Amino acid sequence: MTVSKIWVFAEAADGNVSSTTLEMLAKATELADTVECVTAAGADVAGELGAHGAAKVYTVGGTDGKLLGPAVSGAIAAAVEAGNAPDAILLATSYSGRDVAGRLSVKLDAPVITNIVDLAESDGSLVGTEPVFGGTTNVLTRFTGDKVGIFLVRPKSFTPAENPSGAAAPTEDLAAGDLGGTAAATITNRFVEEQSGPSLDDAAVVVSGGRGLGESEKFQMIEDLAKALGGAPGASRAIVDAGWVPYSYQVGQTGKVVKPTVYIAAGISGATQHLVGMKGSKNIIAINKDAEAPIFSVADLGIVGDVHKVLPALLEALQNR
Amino acid sequence: MTVVGTGHWSPAGAVCYRRVARGRIRDMNVVVCVKQIPDPADPGELDPNTKTLKRDVKLILDESDSYGVEMALQLVDNAGGGEVTLVSMAPNSEVGGLRTALAMGAAKAVLVSDDALAGSDSLGTAKVLAKAIERAGEADLIITATESSDGYTGTVPEQIAELMGLPSITFAKEISVEGGTVKVQRQTEAGYDDVEAPTPAVVSVTAGVVEPRYPSFKGIMAAKSKPVDEVTVADLGIDAGSVGWAGAGQEIVEIAAAEEREAGTIVEDDGEGFQKIVDYLAELKVI
Ligand SMILES: Cc1cc2nc3c(=O)[nH]c(=O)nc-3n(C[C@H](O)[C@H](O)[C@H](O)COP(=O)(O)OP(=O)(O)OC[C@H]3O[C@@H](n4cnc5c(N)ncnc54)[C@H](O)[C@@H]3O)c2cc1C
Ligand SMILES: Nc1ncnc2c1ncn2[C@@H]1O[C@H](COP(=O)(O)O)[C@@H](O)[C@H]1O
């Protein structure tokens, strides 16, 4: 049995569809007969979305310089009201995804199932898996009513199609209707933090540092090691909160979810909120001076030692290769 | 202008704004939603029968909300007048977390406590909070955290905004209010956006952006006599069937242990620990 129709809220930056969108499309096409997208990124993304399995792309306009929550939720709600309702809609646990899901939930008077890392069909309805207690326990939930099922999906939960070969999807405008004062928030300026090397999302190697580094200057060792390995630097929340590095470095429940080939955690204790962001990495190396640190419970290779000794020696060895 | 948030707030700016731009002090009233949660250092467990979190422990102020309380207090301080009102929904008339925020300097609180609320999902919670916010009186700003520590659905702020028909700005790192406009630095994937909206508006703040003050002894003593308006679902004019278990519209079908990652090799660094890493990286063909 399959689900009849799923919509995916498609996000894009500078014309590039987000990786979480492609991940959701891969899962949706596995689960449903028809998969369609809703996007505020314009018709240009219809090619890529179609290749990844979208049969149609609904475009929502009038969002230039606006946060997406009000208009996109308004357009979806209007479509549902007009009788064009999917069984479920998948949105990413992202800045815009959450905004849209929250407003849509009120407009449809429908609940949201959040923090989903897996989706399955059972008796014709979708069941979402949410990890709790730092990923030690899974809670499987489904909707009981006949409303559109709104699921917020965590990044890196699914694998995007390897050979996207679908045809470009036809597009159709979706009007948002009257949003009243709700859409009054306006973006007046954008600031992009400079970044060199691969992004945390895409890097094959992630090297993260935590409070065990002792002081902010020592984060340079993490940057250097990441660079030497062609990877991206990451961080625990402790040192983000302490202002050593920007929030964009944060790995974990309230930061990024990463699944690189190799994750190196240096001076990180391994709190459950950090583990949920990196436990899916293929190989994990941990350096911590405390043999009892929880990070060792997920490490493939654990070095019980001082980061100030191990990291410089490691860097030197890599540079001499 | 009053600015609070990452690093720079500007008392000088505040004085200047009051004298030059407006010529008078305008009161600023801020409502902060604060969740009271079991101490995360002492994690609860799921009740196998009811499939809810067991909550027979004392509740504390969710640390995520302490940033919103601090921001609200600074905004009111800088404006030179007005007050911070707390709104919370919690079982068993719990006030532990509210007292902490009152001790920090909030003036009063509305607490919604009602057995009918057990099992509420984020939408049910937002319906209750929206009504409680209205009860709290006119506000220039409604502040929440971006996500709670124990529920972390991150949907409540937008749900409140939509229920109240208000604009909203989520993921705020810095907030300032100037003559009926709230300006926010909103965290983004790539950096941040400057976003502004007319007040009243709902703003959700991210953790770690201000240093929440420690309640002083005086503050703690004063908090004991600050008013907490405790109300039920009926007092707010909410149909009990639309909240709690009855309104949740979802059911848990299974609770299962997640697959465990097997621990690998743990070695004591004897000066050659780095070599183990080099060998392992080489084995993985990363180098
Ligand atoms: C709602 C919520 C959300 C959260 N979200 C996140 C999140 O997204 N990401 C996140 O990371 N955290 C998150 N946290 C915080 C998390 O609970 C931990 O506080 C945090 O991860 C700890 O960071 P840390 O490991 O760097 O610091 P600590 O826990 O202080 O650990 C430092 C470690 O360094 C080791 N050490 C010290 N000196 C040395 C040395 N010289 N050499 C080697 N090792 C040394 C110590 O043994 C210790 O294990 C969240 C918390 C909450 C409540
Ligand atoms: N029961 C509650 N009482 C007061 N505020 C709440 C409650 N639940 C959620 N909130 C607010 O909404 C934010 C986001 O919550 P959540 O959507 O559950 O992650 C919290 O950090 C609080 O500021």
Coordinates of C-alpha atoms in Angstrom, one line a residue, chain A residues 67 69 94-96 98-99 101-103 105-107 109-115 127 130-133 135-145 152 181-182 184-193 201 205 229 237 241 247-248 253-254 256 261-262 264 279-285 287 296-306 309-310 313-314 317-318 321, chain B residues 40 43-46 53 63-64 67 121-123 126-127 146-149 151-155 158-163 165-171 173 186-198 207-208 247-259 261-271 273-278 280-282 284 286-287:
Chain A
L67 CA 10.1 35.8 5.9
G69 CA 6.0 31.6 7.0
S94 CA 15.0 24.7 9.1
Y95 CA 14.5 28.4 9.7
S96 CA 11.8 28.7 7.1
R98 CA 9.5 25.6 11.1
D99 CA 8.0 29.0 10.4
A101 CA 4.8 24.5 9.6
G102 CA 3.8 26.5 12.7
R103 CA 1.5 28.9 10.8
S105 CA -0.8 24.1 11.6
V106 CA -3.0 27.0 12.9
K107 CA -4.5 27.7 9.5
D109 CA -6.1 23.5 12.8
A110 CA -3.9 20.5 12.4
P111 CA -1.1 19.2 14.7
V112 CA 2.6 19.0 13.6
I113 CA 4.8 16.0 14.2
T114 CA 8.3 17.3 14.7
N115 CA 12.0 16.2 14.7
V127 CA 4.2 7.0 10.9
E130 CA 11.3 10.9 16.5
P131 CA 14.4 10.2 18.6
V132 CA 14.2 11.2 22.3
F133 CA 16.6 11.1 25.2
G135 CA 18.7 9.3 20.4
T136 CA 18.6 6.3 22.8
T137 CA 14.9 5.8 22.3
N138 CA 12.6 6.2 19.3
V139 CA 9.0 7.4 19.5
L140 CA 6.8 6.5 16.5
T141 CA 3.8 8.7 16.0
R142 CA 0.9 9.1 13.5
F143 CA -2.0 11.4 13.1
T144 CA -5.4 10.3 14.1
G145 CA -7.6 12.8 12.3
L152 CA 9.0 18.5 10.3
G181 CA -0.9 42.0 9.3
T182 CA 0.9 38.6 9.7
A184 CA 4.5 42.5 7.9
A185 CA 8.0 41.4 8.9
T186 CA 10.5 42.6 6.3
I187 CA 14.1 41.8 5.6
T188 CA 16.1 45.0 5.2
N189 CA 19.7 43.6 5.0
R190 CA 21.4 40.3 4.7
F191 CA 24.8 39.4 6.1
V192 CA 26.7 36.4 4.9
E193 CA 29.5 35.1 7.0
D201 CA 26.8 20.0 5.6
V205 CA 35.7 15.2 7.4
L229 CA 42.2 17.0 6.2
R237 CA 27.5 24.5 22.0
D241 CA 27.8 30.1 23.8
Y247 CA 26.7 29.7 15.9
S248 CA 27.1 28.3 12.3
Q253 CA 20.3 19.2 18.6
T254 CA 20.1 23.0 18.3
K256 CA 23.7 21.2 12.6
T261 CA 32.9 9.9 6.7
V262 CA 35.0 10.9 9.7
I264 CA 36.8 14.0 15.1
K279 CA 26.2 10.0 16.0
G280 CA 25.3 9.2 12.4
S281 CA 28.8 9.8 11.2
K282 CA 30.4 6.8 9.6
N283 CA 33.6 6.9 11.7
I284 CA 34.1 8.7 14.9
I285 CA 37.4 9.6 16.6
I287 CA 40.1 12.8 22.1
F296 CA 33.8 7.4 24.0
S297 CA 30.6 5.4 24.0
V298 CA 30.1 6.3 20.3
A299 CA 33.8 6.5 19.2
D300 CA 35.3 4.0 16.9
L301 CA 38.7 5.2 18.0
G302 CA 39.1 6.9 21.3
I303 CA 42.3 8.5 22.6
V304 CA 42.3 9.2 26.3
G305 CA 44.7 12.1 26.4
D306 CA 45.3 15.8 26.4
K309 CA 49.5 17.2 23.2
V310 CA 47.6 15.0 20.8
A313 CA 51.5 16.0 17.3
L314 CA 48.8 14.9 14.9
A317 CA 52.5 14.2 11.5
L318 CA 49.9 15.1 8.8
R321 CA 53.3 13.2 5.1
Chain B
P40 CA 17.4 18.5 32.3
P43 CA 16.3 13.4 32.8
G44 CA 12.8 11.9 33.2
E45 CA 11.5 8.7 31.7
L46 CA 8.6 7.8 29.5
L53 CA 7.0 12.0 30.2
E63 CA 17.2 27.8 30.5
S64 CA 16.2 28.6 26.9
Y67 CA 17.5 34.6 27.5
D121 CA 0.7 19.1 21.7
S122 CA 2.4 22.3 20.4
L123 CA -0.9 23.5 18.8
A126 CA -0.1 27.7 21.6
K127 CA -3.9 28.0 21.8
T146 CA 13.3 29.5 19.6
E147 CA 12.7 26.0 21.0
S148 CA 12.1 24.5 24.5
S149 CA 14.7 22.2 26.0
G151 CA 9.9 19.6 23.8
Y152 CA 12.0 21.3 21.1
T153 CA 9.2 21.4 18.6
G154 CA 10.1 25.0 17.7
T155 CA 6.6 25.5 16.4
E158 CA 4.7 30.8 15.0
Q159 CA 1.6 29.2 16.2
I160 CA 1.0 31.9 18.8
A161 CA 1.7 34.6 16.2
E162 CA -0.8 33.1 13.7
L163 CA -3.5 32.6 16.4
G165 CA -2.9 37.5 13.8
L166 CA 0.5 39.0 14.5
P167 CA 3.7 39.3 12.5
S168 CA 6.7 37.3 13.8
I169 CA 10.4 37.1 13.6
T170 CA 12.0 33.9 14.7
F171 CA 15.7 33.1 15.6
K173 CA 20.1 37.2 18.1
R186 CA 17.7 37.0 12.7
Q187 CA 20.1 34.1 12.5
T188 CA 20.3 32.4 9.1
E189 CA 22.0 29.5 7.5
A190 CA 24.7 31.8 6.1
G191 CA 24.9 34.6 8.7
Y192 CA 22.1 36.8 9.7
D193 CA 19.4 39.1 8.3
D194 CA 18.2 42.4 9.6
V195 CA 14.4 42.0 9.9
E196 CA 11.9 44.5 11.1
A197 CA 8.2 44.4 11.9
P198 CA 5.6 46.7 13.4
A207 CA 20.0 30.6 23.3
G208 CA 23.3 32.2 24.5
G247 CA -7.1 18.0 20.9
A248 CA -3.8 16.4 20.1
G249 CA -4.9 14.6 16.9
Q250 CA -2.0 12.3 17.0
E251 CA -1.1 9.0 18.8
I252 CA 2.1 7.2 19.7
V253 CA 2.1 3.8 18.1
E254 CA 5.4 2.5 19.4
I255 CA 8.3 3.3 21.7
A256 CA 11.4 1.4 20.8
A257 CA 15.1 1.4 21.9
A258 CA 17.2 3.0 19.1
E259 CA 20.0 1.0 17.6
R261 CA 26.5 2.4 18.2
E262 CA 29.1 -0.1 19.2
A263 CA 32.0 1.4 21.1
G264 CA 35.3 0.8 19.3
T265 CA 38.9 0.9 20.5
I266 CA 39.8 3.2 23.4
V267 CA 43.5 3.7 24.1
E268 CA 45.4 5.7 26.6
D269 CA 47.7 8.3 25.0
D270 CA 51.3 7.3 25.7
G271 CA 52.7 10.0 23.5
G273 CA 48.1 8.5 20.4
F274 CA 48.4 10.8 17.4
Q275 CA 49.9 7.9 15.4
K276 CA 46.8 5.8 16.1
I277 CA 44.7 8.5 14.5
V278 CA 47.0 8.9 11.5
Y280 CA 43.1 5.0 11.3
L281 CA 42.7 8.0 8.8
A282 CA 45.0 6.2 6.4
L284 CA 39.9 4.9 5.9
V286 CA 41.0 9.9 4.2
I287 CA 44.7 10.7 3.9

